[in-house]
mmCIF file of C-alpha atoms in Angstrom:
data_model
loop_
_atom_site.group_PDB
_atom_site.id
_atom_site.type_symbol
_atom_site.label_atom_id
_atom_site.label_comp_id
_atom_site.label_asym_id
_atom_site.label_seq_id
_atom_site.Cartn_x
_atom_site.Cartn_y
_atom_site.Cartn_z
ATOM 1 C CA MET A 1 2.179 -19.057 -18.819
ATOM 2 C CA ALA A 2 3.221 -21.490 -15.852
ATOM 3 C CA MET A 3 2.876 -19.752 -12.368
ATOM 4 C CA ILE A 4 6.134 -18.929 -10.401
ATOM 5 C CA GLN A 5 5.410 -20.800 -6.809
ATOM 6 C CA PRO A 6 6.720 -18.522 -4.286
ATOM 7 C CA SER A 7 9.130 -19.677 -2.122
ATOM 8 C CA PHE A 8 8.043 -20.684 1.699
ATOM 9 C CA SER A 9 9.553 -19.785 5.254
ATOM 10 C CA PHE A 10 7.930 -19.220 8.300
ATOM 11 C CA SER A 11 10.995 -17.357 9.449
ATOM 12 C CA HIS A 12 12.814 -15.244 6.841
ATOM 13 C CA GLU A 13 15.817 -13.208 7.835
ATOM 14 C CA PHE A 14 16.285 -9.838 5.400
ATOM 15 C CA THR A 15 19.334 -8.336 5.304
ATOM 16 C CA TYR A 16 17.000 -5.209 3.855
ATOM 17 C CA ASP A 17 14.033 -3.704 5.642
ATOM 18 C CA VAL A 18 13.565 -1.655 2.097
ATOM 19 C CA PHE A 19 15.510 -1.617 -1.641
ATOM 20 C CA LEU A 20 15.134 1.641 -2.937
ATOM 21 C CA SER A 21 15.271 1.396 -7.167
ATOM 22 C CA PHE A 22 15.260 5.546 -8.511
ATOM 23 C CA ARG A 23 17.059 7.334 -11.678
ATOM 24 C CA GLY A 24 19.938 8.667 -9.604
ATOM 25 C CA THR A 25 20.317 11.833 -12.247
ATOM 26 C CA ASP A 26 16.692 12.494 -11.343
ATOM 27 C CA THR A 27 16.022 12.036 -7.779
ATOM 28 C CA ARG A 28 19.891 11.207 -5.901
ATOM 29 C CA ASN A 29 20.276 15.041 -4.696
ATOM 30 C CA ASN A 30 16.853 15.827 -3.719
ATOM 31 C CA PHE A 31 13.726 13.454 -3.445
ATOM 32 C CA THR A 32 15.135 10.155 -3.038
ATOM 33 C CA GLY A 33 18.201 11.502 -1.016
ATOM 34 C CA ASN A 34 16.029 13.308 1.432
ATOM 35 C CA PHE A 35 13.394 9.929 1.675
ATOM 36 C CA TYR A 36 16.757 7.779 2.059
ATOM 37 C CA LYS A 37 17.814 9.956 5.030
ATOM 38 C CA ALA A 38 14.178 9.971 6.855
ATOM 39 C CA LEU A 39 14.356 6.171 6.169
ATOM 40 C CA CYS A 40 17.747 5.569 7.796
ATOM 41 C CA ASP A 41 16.899 8.090 11.068
ATOM 42 C CA GLY A 42 13.831 6.011 11.537
ATOM 43 C CA GLY A 43 15.626 3.206 12.052
ATOM 44 C CA VAL A 44 15.052 1.482 8.560
ATOM 45 C CA ARG A 45 17.834 -0.897 6.721
ATOM 46 C CA THR A 46 17.915 0.679 3.072
ATOM 47 C CA PHE A 47 20.102 -0.326 0.566
ATOM 48 C CA ILE A 48 20.910 2.220 -2.179
ATOM 49 C CA ASP A 49 22.691 1.856 -4.772
ATOM 50 C CA ASP A 50 24.970 4.445 -6.729
ATOM 51 C CA ARG A 51 25.509 2.360 -10.172
ATOM 52 C CA GLU A 52 25.677 5.440 -11.913
ATOM 53 C CA LEU A 53 28.668 6.997 -10.022
ATOM 54 C CA HIS A 54 31.049 3.884 -10.904
ATOM 55 C CA GLY A 55 28.928 3.417 -14.481
ATOM 56 C CA GLY A 56 28.443 0.340 -16.323
ATOM 57 C CA ASP A 57 24.855 -1.501 -17.938
ATOM 58 C CA GLU A 58 24.496 -4.881 -16.176
ATOM 59 C CA ILE A 59 23.101 -5.458 -12.793
ATOM 60 C CA SER A 60 25.699 -6.833 -10.545
ATOM 61 C CA PRO A 61 25.822 -10.068 -8.650
ATOM 62 C CA SER A 62 26.221 -7.864 -5.535
ATOM 63 C CA LEU A 63 23.167 -5.575 -6.844
ATOM 64 C CA VAL A 64 20.853 -9.125 -7.494
ATOM 65 C CA LYS A 65 21.615 -10.127 -4.262
ATOM 66 C CA ALA A 66 20.825 -6.898 -2.512
ATOM 67 C CA ILE A 67 17.453 -7.324 -4.528
ATOM 68 C CA GLU A 68 16.884 -10.959 -3.208
ATOM 69 C CA GLU A 69 17.731 -10.031 0.657
ATOM 70 C CA SER A 70 15.506 -7.229 0.748
ATOM 71 C CA ARG A 71 12.026 -7.001 2.134
ATOM 72 C CA ILE A 72 10.315 -4.200 0.565
ATOM 73 C CA PHE A 73 11.088 -2.712 -2.842
ATOM 74 C CA ILE A 74 10.641 1.239 -3.390
ATOM 75 C CA LEU A 75 10.218 2.297 -6.770
ATOM 76 C CA VAL A 76 10.293 5.939 -7.480
ATOM 77 C CA PHE A 77 9.270 6.408 -10.813
ATOM 78 C CA SER A 78 10.577 10.061 -12.074
ATOM 79 C CA ILE A 79 10.371 11.381 -15.647
ATOM 80 C CA ASN A 80 13.220 9.821 -16.620
ATOM 81 C CA TYR A 81 13.530 6.578 -14.894
ATOM 82 C CA ALA A 82 12.543 4.672 -18.240
ATOM 83 C CA SER A 83 15.637 5.935 -19.926
ATOM 84 C CA SER A 84 17.890 4.045 -18.200
ATOM 85 C CA SER A 85 17.997 0.407 -19.071
ATOM 86 C CA PHE A 86 19.637 -0.403 -16.024
ATOM 87 C CA CYS A 87 16.878 0.856 -13.979
ATOM 88 C CA LEU A 88 14.338 -0.971 -16.223
ATOM 89 C CA ASP A 89 16.247 -4.177 -15.835
ATOM 90 C CA GLU A 90 16.073 -3.699 -12.282
ATOM 91 C CA LEU A 91 12.531 -3.394 -12.079
ATOM 92 C CA VAL A 92 12.344 -6.349 -14.028
ATOM 93 C CA HIS A 93 14.311 -8.664 -11.782
ATOM 94 C CA ILE A 94 12.571 -6.547 -8.392
ATOM 95 C CA LEU A 95 8.671 -8.004 -9.766
ATOM 96 C CA HIS A 96 10.168 -11.420 -10.440
ATOM 97 C CA CYS A 97 11.111 -11.208 -6.592
ATOM 98 C CA PHE A 98 7.598 -10.069 -6.108
ATOM 99 C CA LYS A 99 5.699 -12.810 -7.817
ATOM 100 C CA ALA A 100 8.366 -15.543 -6.530
ATOM 101 C CA ASN A 101 8.276 -14.801 -2.557
ATOM 102 C CA GLY A 102 5.107 -12.163 -1.879
ATOM 103 C CA CYS A 103 7.297 -9.514 -1.030
ATOM 104 C CA LEU A 104 5.550 -5.781 -1.103
ATOM 105 C CA VAL A 105 6.910 -3.377 -3.561
ATOM 106 C CA LEU A 106 5.242 0.318 -3.390
ATOM 107 C CA PRO A 107 5.525 2.675 -6.333
ATOM 108 C CA ILE A 108 6.080 6.055 -5.992
ATOM 109 C CA PHE A 109 5.061 8.474 -8.911
ATOM 110 C CA TYR A 110 7.423 11.590 -8.349
ATOM 111 C CA ASP A 111 6.456 14.486 -10.449
ATOM 112 C CA VAL A 112 4.819 11.612 -13.395
ATOM 113 C CA GLU A 113 1.411 10.654 -13.936
ATOM 114 C CA PRO A 114 1.079 6.863 -12.942
ATOM 115 C CA SER A 115 -0.797 6.477 -16.463
ATOM 116 C CA ASN A 116 2.273 7.442 -18.386
ATOM 117 C CA VAL A 117 4.058 4.862 -16.225
ATOM 118 C CA ARG A 118 1.123 2.282 -17.253
ATOM 119 C CA HIS A 119 0.661 3.094 -20.412
ATOM 120 C CA GLN A 120 3.764 3.804 -21.852
ATOM 121 C CA THR A 121 3.014 7.577 -22.832
ATOM 122 C CA GLY A 122 5.023 10.884 -22.336
ATOM 123 C CA SER A 123 8.375 10.614 -21.188
ATOM 124 C CA TYR A 124 7.809 6.660 -20.682
ATOM 125 C CA GLY A 125 6.847 6.490 -24.562
ATOM 126 C CA GLU A 126 10.089 8.162 -25.441
ATOM 127 C CA ALA A 127 12.420 6.767 -23.520
ATOM 128 C CA LEU A 128 11.217 3.156 -24.611
ATOM 129 C CA ALA A 129 11.170 4.384 -28.324
ATOM 130 C CA LYS A 130 14.301 5.552 -28.218
ATOM 131 C CA HIS A 131 15.527 2.021 -26.406
ATOM 132 C CA GLU A 132 13.841 0.709 -29.469
ATOM 133 C CA GLU A 133 15.184 2.572 -32.677
ATOM 134 C CA ARG A 134 19.082 1.452 -30.465
ATOM 135 C CA PHE A 135 18.022 -1.930 -30.782
ATOM 136 C CA GLN A 136 16.923 -1.987 -34.243
ATOM 137 C CA ASN A 137 20.512 -1.355 -34.803
ATOM 138 C CA ASN A 138 21.577 -4.447 -33.506
ATOM 139 C CA SER A 139 22.670 -7.304 -35.356
ATOM 140 C CA GLU A 140 20.171 -10.008 -35.691
ATOM 141 C CA LYS A 141 20.535 -11.910 -32.547
ATOM 142 C CA ASP A 142 21.060 -9.053 -30.328
ATOM 143 C CA LYS A 143 18.276 -7.409 -32.002
ATOM 144 C CA ASN A 144 16.224 -10.543 -31.068
ATOM 145 C CA ASN A 145 17.427 -10.645 -27.304
ATOM 146 C CA ASN A 146 16.955 -7.331 -26.982
ATOM 147 C CA MET A 147 13.453 -6.573 -28.650
ATOM 148 C CA GLU A 148 12.745 -9.220 -25.470
ATOM 149 C CA ARG A 149 13.819 -7.421 -22.911
ATOM 150 C CA LEU A 150 12.133 -4.582 -24.494
ATOM 151 C CA HIS A 151 9.266 -6.792 -23.702
ATOM 152 C CA LYS A 152 9.665 -7.447 -20.356
ATOM 153 C CA TRP A 153 10.749 -3.580 -19.620
ATOM 154 C CA LYS A 154 6.812 -2.570 -20.813
ATOM 155 C CA MET A 155 5.060 -5.661 -18.918
ATOM 156 C CA ALA A 156 7.077 -4.810 -15.887
ATOM 157 C CA LEU A 157 6.054 -0.869 -16.077
ATOM 158 C CA ASN A 158 2.332 -1.930 -16.633
ATOM 159 C CA HIS A 159 2.304 -4.300 -13.718
ATOM 160 C CA ALA A 160 4.503 -1.416 -11.547
ATOM 161 C CA ALA A 161 1.830 0.810 -12.236
ATOM 162 C CA ASN A 162 -1.121 -1.431 -11.551
ATOM 163 C CA LEU A 163 0.035 -1.570 -7.661
ATOM 164 C CA SER A 164 -1.007 0.581 -4.540
ATOM 165 C CA GLY A 165 1.309 2.892 -3.997
ATOM 166 C CA TYR A 166 1.889 7.043 -3.505
ATOM 167 C CA HIS A 167 1.740 10.283 -6.346
ATOM 168 C CA PHE A 168 3.341 13.486 -5.509
ATOM 169 C CA ASN A 169 3.472 16.359 -7.512
ATOM 170 C CA PRO A 170 5.946 18.677 -6.099
ATOM 171 C CA ARG A 171 3.983 21.779 -7.389
ATOM 172 C CA ASN A 172 0.740 20.910 -6.219
ATOM 173 C CA ASN A 173 1.129 18.247 -3.187
ATOM 174 C CA GLY A 174 2.310 20.642 -0.524
ATOM 175 C CA TYR A 175 5.172 19.748 1.375
ATOM 176 C CA GLU A 176 7.349 16.979 0.328
ATOM 177 C CA TYR A 177 8.785 16.323 3.988
ATOM 178 C CA GLU A 178 5.391 15.953 5.066
ATOM 179 C CA PHE A 179 5.039 13.251 2.162
ATOM 180 C CA ILE A 180 8.068 11.669 3.089
ATOM 181 C CA GLN A 181 7.173 11.049 6.582
ATOM 182 C CA GLN A 182 3.605 9.564 5.625
ATOM 183 C CA ILE A 183 5.761 6.881 3.665
ATOM 184 C CA VAL A 184 8.281 6.251 6.396
ATOM 185 C CA ARG A 185 5.469 5.644 8.645
ATOM 186 C CA PHE A 186 3.600 3.265 6.936
ATOM 187 C CA ILE A 187 6.860 1.201 6.367
ATOM 188 C CA SER A 188 7.402 1.526 10.131
ATOM 189 C CA ASN A 189 4.269 0.004 10.150
ATOM 190 C CA GLN A 190 5.251 -3.095 8.177
ATOM 191 C CA ILE A 191 8.823 -3.839 9.060
ATOM 192 C CA ASN A 192 7.234 -3.747 12.697
ATOM 193 C CA ARG A 193 4.425 -6.147 12.229
ATOM 194 C CA VAL A 194 4.583 -8.937 14.728
ATOM 195 C CA PRO A 195 3.588 -12.486 12.717
ATOM 196 C CA LEU A 196 0.781 -14.309 14.517
ATOM 197 C CA HIS A 197 1.842 -17.613 16.171
ATOM 198 C CA VAL A 198 1.164 -20.374 14.418
ATOM 199 C CA VAL A 199 2.684 -23.756 15.543
ATOM 200 C CA ASP A 200 6.105 -24.624 17.125
ATOM 201 C CA TYR A 201 5.885 -27.723 14.871
ATOM 202 C CA PRO A 202 4.839 -26.540 10.955
ATOM 203 C CA VAL A 203 4.435 -30.355 9.506
ATOM 204 C CA GLY A 204 2.398 -30.378 6.693
ATOM 205 C CA LEU A 205 1.342 -26.826 6.298
ATOM 206 C CA GLN A 206 3.591 -25.513 3.533
ATOM 207 C CA ARG A 207 1.830 -27.399 1.071
ATOM 208 C CA GLN A 208 -1.680 -26.302 2.447
ATOM 209 C CA VAL A 209 -0.492 -22.411 2.451
ATOM 210 C CA LEU A 210 1.249 -22.524 -1.218
ATOM 211 C CA LYS A 211 -2.240 -23.806 -2.397
ATOM 212 C CA VAL A 212 -4.482 -21.188 -0.119
ATOM 213 C CA TYR A 213 -1.656 -18.580 -1.763
ATOM 214 C CA SER A 214 -2.684 -19.445 -5.059
ATOM 215 C CA LEU A 215 -6.449 -19.165 -4.418
ATOM 216 C CA LEU A 216 -5.843 -15.564 -2.990
ATOM 217 C CA ASP A 217 -4.268 -14.608 -6.547
ATOM 218 C CA VAL A 218 -2.549 -11.591 -4.644
ATOM 219 C CA ARG A 219 -0.857 -10.516 -7.263
ATOM 220 C CA SER A 220 -4.465 -9.181 -8.502
ATOM 221 C CA ASN A 221 -5.786 -5.994 -7.482
ATOM 222 C CA ASP A 222 -8.955 -5.412 -9.575
ATOM 223 C CA GLU A 223 -11.411 -6.625 -7.010
ATOM 224 C CA VAL A 224 -11.688 -7.767 -3.500
ATOM 225 C CA LYS A 225 -11.522 -11.825 -2.914
ATOM 226 C CA VAL A 226 -12.469 -14.041 0.000
ATOM 227 C CA VAL A 227 -11.605 -17.575 0.255
ATOM 228 C CA GLY A 228 -12.878 -20.045 2.576
ATOM 229 C CA ILE A 229 -10.757 -22.352 4.084
ATOM 230 C CA TYR A 230 -13.471 -25.369 5.718
ATOM 231 C CA GLY A 231 -13.259 -28.633 7.789
ATOM 232 C CA PRO A 232 -13.939 -30.333 10.888
ATOM 233 C CA GLY A 233 -12.707 -28.911 14.346
ATOM 234 C CA GLY A 234 -9.335 -29.584 15.122
ATOM 235 C CA MET A 235 -7.979 -30.077 12.047
ATOM 236 C CA GLY A 236 -6.022 -26.846 11.625
ATOM 237 C CA LYS A 237 -7.911 -24.416 10.093
ATOM 238 C CA THR A 238 -6.304 -21.167 12.369
ATOM 239 C CA THR A 239 -3.527 -22.503 11.922
ATOM 240 C CA LEU A 240 -3.447 -22.264 8.044
ATOM 241 C CA ALA A 241 -5.137 -18.678 7.897
ATOM 242 C CA LYS A 242 -2.113 -17.341 10.400
ATOM 243 C CA ALA A 243 0.305 -18.935 8.333
ATOM 244 C CA VAL A 244 -1.012 -18.039 5.330
ATOM 245 C CA TYR A 245 -1.142 -14.443 6.846
ATOM 246 C CA ASN A 246 2.410 -14.134 8.094
ATOM 247 C CA PHE A 247 3.546 -15.073 4.301
ATOM 248 C CA ILE A 248 1.524 -11.844 2.199
ATOM 249 C CA ALA A 249 0.927 -9.432 5.310
ATOM 250 C CA ASP A 250 3.907 -7.297 3.906
ATOM 251 C CA GLN A 251 1.661 -6.737 0.560
ATOM 252 C CA PHE A 252 -1.353 -5.535 2.391
ATOM 253 C CA GLU A 253 -1.864 -1.762 3.869
ATOM 254 C CA PHE A 254 -3.436 -3.510 6.943
ATOM 255 C CA GLY A 255 -3.478 -6.794 8.374
ATOM 256 C CA PHE A 256 -6.221 -7.860 10.590
ATOM 257 C CA GLU A 257 -7.168 -11.559 12.370
ATOM 258 C CA PHE A 258 -11.017 -11.098 13.923
ATOM 259 C CA LYS A 259 -13.158 -13.952 15.848
ATOM 260 C CA LEU A 260 -16.877 -12.690 15.367
ATOM 261 C CA ARG A 261 -19.033 -13.359 18.642
ATOM 262 C CA ASN A 262 -21.598 -10.895 17.718
ATOM 263 C CA SER A 263 -22.476 -10.293 13.891
ATOM 264 C CA SER A 264 -23.400 -6.774 14.228
ATOM 265 C CA GLU A 265 -20.944 -5.418 16.849
ATOM 266 C CA GLY A 266 -18.034 -7.646 14.919
ATOM 267 C CA ILE A 267 -18.261 -5.995 11.565
ATOM 268 C CA SER A 268 -19.463 -2.244 12.871
ATOM 269 C CA THR A 269 -15.883 -2.781 14.176
ATOM 270 C CA ILE A 270 -14.010 -4.091 11.067
ATOM 271 C CA LYS A 271 -15.701 -1.462 8.574
ATOM 272 C CA GLN A 272 -14.689 1.147 11.082
ATOM 273 C CA ARG A 273 -10.898 0.149 11.669
ATOM 274 C CA LEU A 274 -10.761 -0.639 7.610
ATOM 275 C CA GLN A 275 -12.817 0.849 5.341
ATOM 276 C CA ARG A 276 -11.354 1.869 2.175
ATOM 277 C CA LYS A 277 -8.349 0.373 2.812
ATOM 278 C CA LYS A 278 -6.469 -2.305 1.221
ATOM 279 C CA VAL A 279 -6.341 -5.357 3.770
ATOM 280 C CA LEU A 280 -5.474 -8.910 4.401
ATOM 281 C CA LEU A 281 -8.624 -9.882 7.133
ATOM 282 C CA ILE A 282 -9.348 -13.381 8.297
ATOM 283 C CA LEU A 283 -13.057 -14.271 10.044
ATOM 284 C CA ASP A 284 -11.920 -17.211 11.772
ATOM 285 C CA ASP A 285 -14.999 -19.847 13.153
ATOM 286 C CA VAL A 286 -17.640 -18.281 11.517
ATOM 287 C CA ASP A 287 -20.716 -20.285 12.111
ATOM 288 C CA GLU A 288 -23.781 -18.162 11.609
ATOM 289 C CA LEU A 289 -25.399 -16.959 8.665
ATOM 290 C CA LYS A 290 -26.011 -13.341 10.033
ATOM 291 C CA GLN A 291 -21.814 -12.992 10.123
ATOM 292 C CA LEU A 292 -21.727 -13.793 6.637
ATOM 293 C CA GLN A 293 -24.717 -11.858 5.559
ATOM 294 C CA ALA A 294 -23.104 -8.935 7.181
ATOM 295 C CA LEU A 295 -19.948 -9.099 5.337
ATOM 296 C CA VAL A 296 -20.734 -10.304 2.170
ATOM 297 C CA GLY A 297 -22.966 -7.318 1.891
ATOM 298 C CA GLY A 298 -19.863 -4.852 2.680
ATOM 299 C CA LEU A 299 -17.397 -6.209 0.951
ATOM 300 C CA ASP A 300 -16.864 -2.708 -1.225
ATOM 301 C CA TRP A 301 -15.938 -0.951 2.350
ATOM 302 C CA PHE A 302 -12.432 -2.623 1.205
ATOM 303 C CA SER A 303 -10.349 -1.130 -1.517
ATOM 304 C CA VAL A 304 -9.232 -3.340 -4.196
ATOM 305 C CA GLY A 305 -6.989 -5.761 -3.682
ATOM 306 C CA SER A 306 -8.216 -6.633 -0.289
ATOM 307 C CA ARG A 307 -8.585 -10.141 0.861
ATOM 308 C CA VAL A 308 -10.491 -11.735 3.136
ATOM 309 C CA ILE A 309 -9.716 -14.959 4.735
ATOM 310 C CA ILE A 310 -12.932 -17.237 5.922
ATOM 311 C CA THR A 311 -12.428 -20.324 8.719
ATOM 312 C CA THR A 312 -15.698 -22.444 9.079
ATOM 313 C CA ARG A 313 -16.712 -25.855 9.924
ATOM 314 C CA ASP A 314 -19.649 -25.674 7.073
ATOM 315 C CA LYS A 315 -19.231 -25.529 3.678
ATOM 316 C CA HIS A 316 -22.581 -24.703 3.044
ATOM 317 C CA LEU A 317 -22.257 -21.831 5.099
ATOM 318 C CA LEU A 318 -19.717 -20.650 2.109
ATOM 319 C CA ALA A 319 -21.489 -21.754 -1.058
ATOM 320 C CA SER A 320 -25.250 -20.122 0.019
ATOM 321 C CA HIS A 321 -23.343 -16.566 -0.124
ATOM 322 C CA GLY A 322 -21.534 -17.498 -3.659
ATOM 323 C CA ILE A 323 -18.045 -17.673 -1.447
ATOM 324 C CA ASP A 324 -17.074 -20.573 -4.096
ATOM 325 C CA VAL A 325 -13.342 -19.926 -3.878
ATOM 326 C CA THR A 326 -12.891 -22.404 -0.828
ATOM 327 C CA TYR A 327 -9.964 -25.139 0.499
ATOM 328 C CA GLU A 328 -11.013 -28.103 2.677
ATOM 329 C CA ILE A 329 -8.466 -28.810 5.193
ATOM 330 C CA ARG A 330 -6.391 -31.825 4.579
ATOM 331 C CA GLU A 331 -5.129 -34.355 7.212
ATOM 332 C CA LEU A 332 -1.778 -35.516 7.678
ATOM 333 C CA ASN A 333 -0.210 -37.813 5.087
ATOM 334 C CA LYS A 334 1.555 -40.562 6.334
ATOM 335 C CA LYS A 335 5.110 -39.078 5.981
ATOM 336 C CA GLU A 336 3.876 -35.916 7.754
ATOM 337 C CA ALA A 337 2.573 -37.679 10.307
ATOM 338 C CA LEU A 338 5.718 -39.378 11.201
ATOM 339 C CA GLU A 339 7.690 -36.572 10.875
ATOM 340 C CA LEU A 340 5.026 -35.018 13.682
ATOM 341 C CA LEU A 341 5.264 -37.343 15.849
ATOM 342 C CA ARG A 342 8.987 -37.791 15.899
ATOM 343 C CA TRP A 343 9.201 -33.991 16.305
ATOM 344 C CA LYS A 344 6.465 -34.166 19.529
ATOM 345 C CA THR A 345 8.134 -37.757 20.637
ATOM 346 C CA PHE A 346 11.550 -36.776 20.440
ATOM 347 C CA LYS A 347 11.966 -33.106 20.717
ATOM 348 C CA GLY A 348 8.850 -31.288 21.915
ATOM 349 C CA SER A 349 7.533 -33.988 24.860
ATOM 350 C CA ASN A 350 8.037 -33.870 28.175
ATOM 351 C CA LEU A 351 9.060 -37.694 27.930
ATOM 352 C CA PHE A 352 11.791 -36.562 25.784
ATOM 353 C CA GLY A 353 15.037 -38.173 27.515
ATOM 354 C CA LYS A 354 12.908 -40.173 30.149
ATOM 355 C CA HIS A 355 13.576 -44.060 30.579
ATOM 356 C CA ILE A 356 11.046 -46.579 28.886
ATOM 357 C CA GLU A 357 9.197 -47.527 32.176
ATOM 358 C CA GLU A 358 8.338 -43.391 32.403
ATOM 359 C CA TRP A 359 7.249 -44.028 28.578
ATOM 360 C CA ASN A 360 4.863 -46.920 29.194
ATOM 361 C CA SER A 361 3.293 -45.291 32.499
ATOM 362 C CA LEU A 362 2.512 -42.421 30.505
ATOM 363 C CA LEU A 363 0.937 -44.180 27.526
ATOM 364 C CA ASP A 364 -1.317 -46.121 30.034
ATOM 365 C CA ARG A 365 -2.263 -43.140 31.813
ATOM 366 C CA TYR A 366 -3.775 -41.847 28.513
ATOM 367 C CA GLU A 367 -5.334 -44.914 27.344
ATOM 368 C CA ARG A 368 -7.284 -44.835 30.567
ATOM 369 C CA ILE A 369 -8.040 -40.645 31.131
ATOM 370 C CA PRO A 370 -8.986 -39.002 27.918
ATOM 371 C CA ASN A 371 -7.665 -35.700 26.585
ATOM 372 C CA LYS A 372 -9.966 -32.606 27.663
ATOM 373 C CA GLY A 373 -8.999 -30.298 25.380
ATOM 374 C CA ILE A 374 -9.633 -33.258 22.084
ATOM 375 C CA GLN A 375 -12.942 -33.971 23.905
ATOM 376 C CA LYS A 376 -13.770 -30.342 23.637
ATOM 377 C CA ILE A 377 -13.081 -30.040 19.857
ATOM 378 C CA LEU A 378 -15.229 -33.236 19.015
ATOM 379 C CA LYS A 379 -17.938 -32.417 21.167
ATOM 380 C CA VAL A 380 -18.447 -29.142 19.081
ATOM 381 C CA SER A 381 -18.290 -31.389 16.068
ATOM 382 C CA PHE A 382 -20.572 -33.800 17.297
ATOM 383 C CA ASP A 383 -23.262 -31.822 18.643
ATOM 384 C CA ALA A 384 -23.308 -30.188 15.246
ATOM 385 C CA LEU A 385 -24.702 -33.670 13.395
ATOM 386 C CA GLU A 386 -28.018 -34.419 13.556
ATOM 387 C CA GLU A 387 -29.666 -37.312 15.545
ATOM 388 C CA ASP A 388 -29.450 -40.142 13.507
ATOM 389 C CA GLU A 389 -25.893 -39.201 12.710
ATOM 390 C CA GLN A 390 -24.815 -38.792 15.762
ATOM 391 C CA SER A 391 -26.124 -42.597 16.850
ATOM 392 C CA VAL A 392 -23.780 -43.713 13.522
ATOM 393 C CA PHE A 393 -21.392 -41.870 15.093
ATOM 394 C CA LEU A 394 -21.552 -43.139 18.602
ATOM 395 C CA ASP A 395 -21.687 -47.096 17.087
ATOM 396 C CA ILE A 396 -18.368 -46.642 14.954
ATOM 397 C CA ALA A 397 -16.672 -45.105 17.930
ATOM 398 C CA CYS A 398 -17.878 -47.844 20.179
ATOM 399 C CA CYS A 399 -16.901 -50.866 18.173
#
């Protein structure tokens, strides 16, 4: 099956913070109703659909639009959720958005066992069996279409039940309002997260973000995965890592960017803050062997589904510790370089709107006065070369 590429935007405006999917006859007048009020009271823009009040068996275009304009999806799996074909079709569409857009999907298992949803047993197995029996009485064409629909429902239930979420049993898990407040706090933290600053002109970044995104495989929740980004200084490794972070951070309990300066102190801080949580962690500019030794030996600190992005100049540093999922930062192609030049020259430059004489004057100064920032970056890479390699570099540079 072909992988669905996510749509990509550095700044996406959502109409709703949260979309609630639930079985109305089960929870509208109790848990979901109370949960909806708590979200609204907390300033969370929440879409709740009263479809069962006006009937109908198909998802309306307005509901599809609401799904596609929502940032976070909360699935309230209750005893009779699977008895509603409407809920199941809605679930399929939500997971399509999850795969395509990298949004956060949060299941809540209310008075049901996650295993019943995952394996379609108990009330879920009974409900799906009734759907199948009903489909068997359709015409041949409708029967085939609906059996395919049934298959999608089962796959969606299994997928959703494997995502990190919450489980509440009204008889054994304490006060419901405390459970609700716990989730509302988590959601509030998600929607109020400040994105990392990337760049003013993200030319050429989209294609590289999508490649790293595919390497991270964020849809898989069965392991902790580490991806290394490597390349020379000044090529944009940190920028790329931050852009990936902004793209997928909503799918994790915690996101954290960390620049390791002292290996023992740094690793200790990471362990203290992020232990046993599903995290997205950026370790920027790793250049010491002992930093990776301490980290790779501690991946069991994190919950499965966590992702670690490491940026380094040294590809061999990654390979020596078994980090074989890597991405080499690429320079801009000619089209992208020209686009960046246009942005910098005609829109972002201090020369914008100036006369040609001022352009020529500044160009002459740039030729005579080296850029200190570029010099500093190049010096780090130069110092990392062997002595004979430094000689070759200087010979080429002076030609």
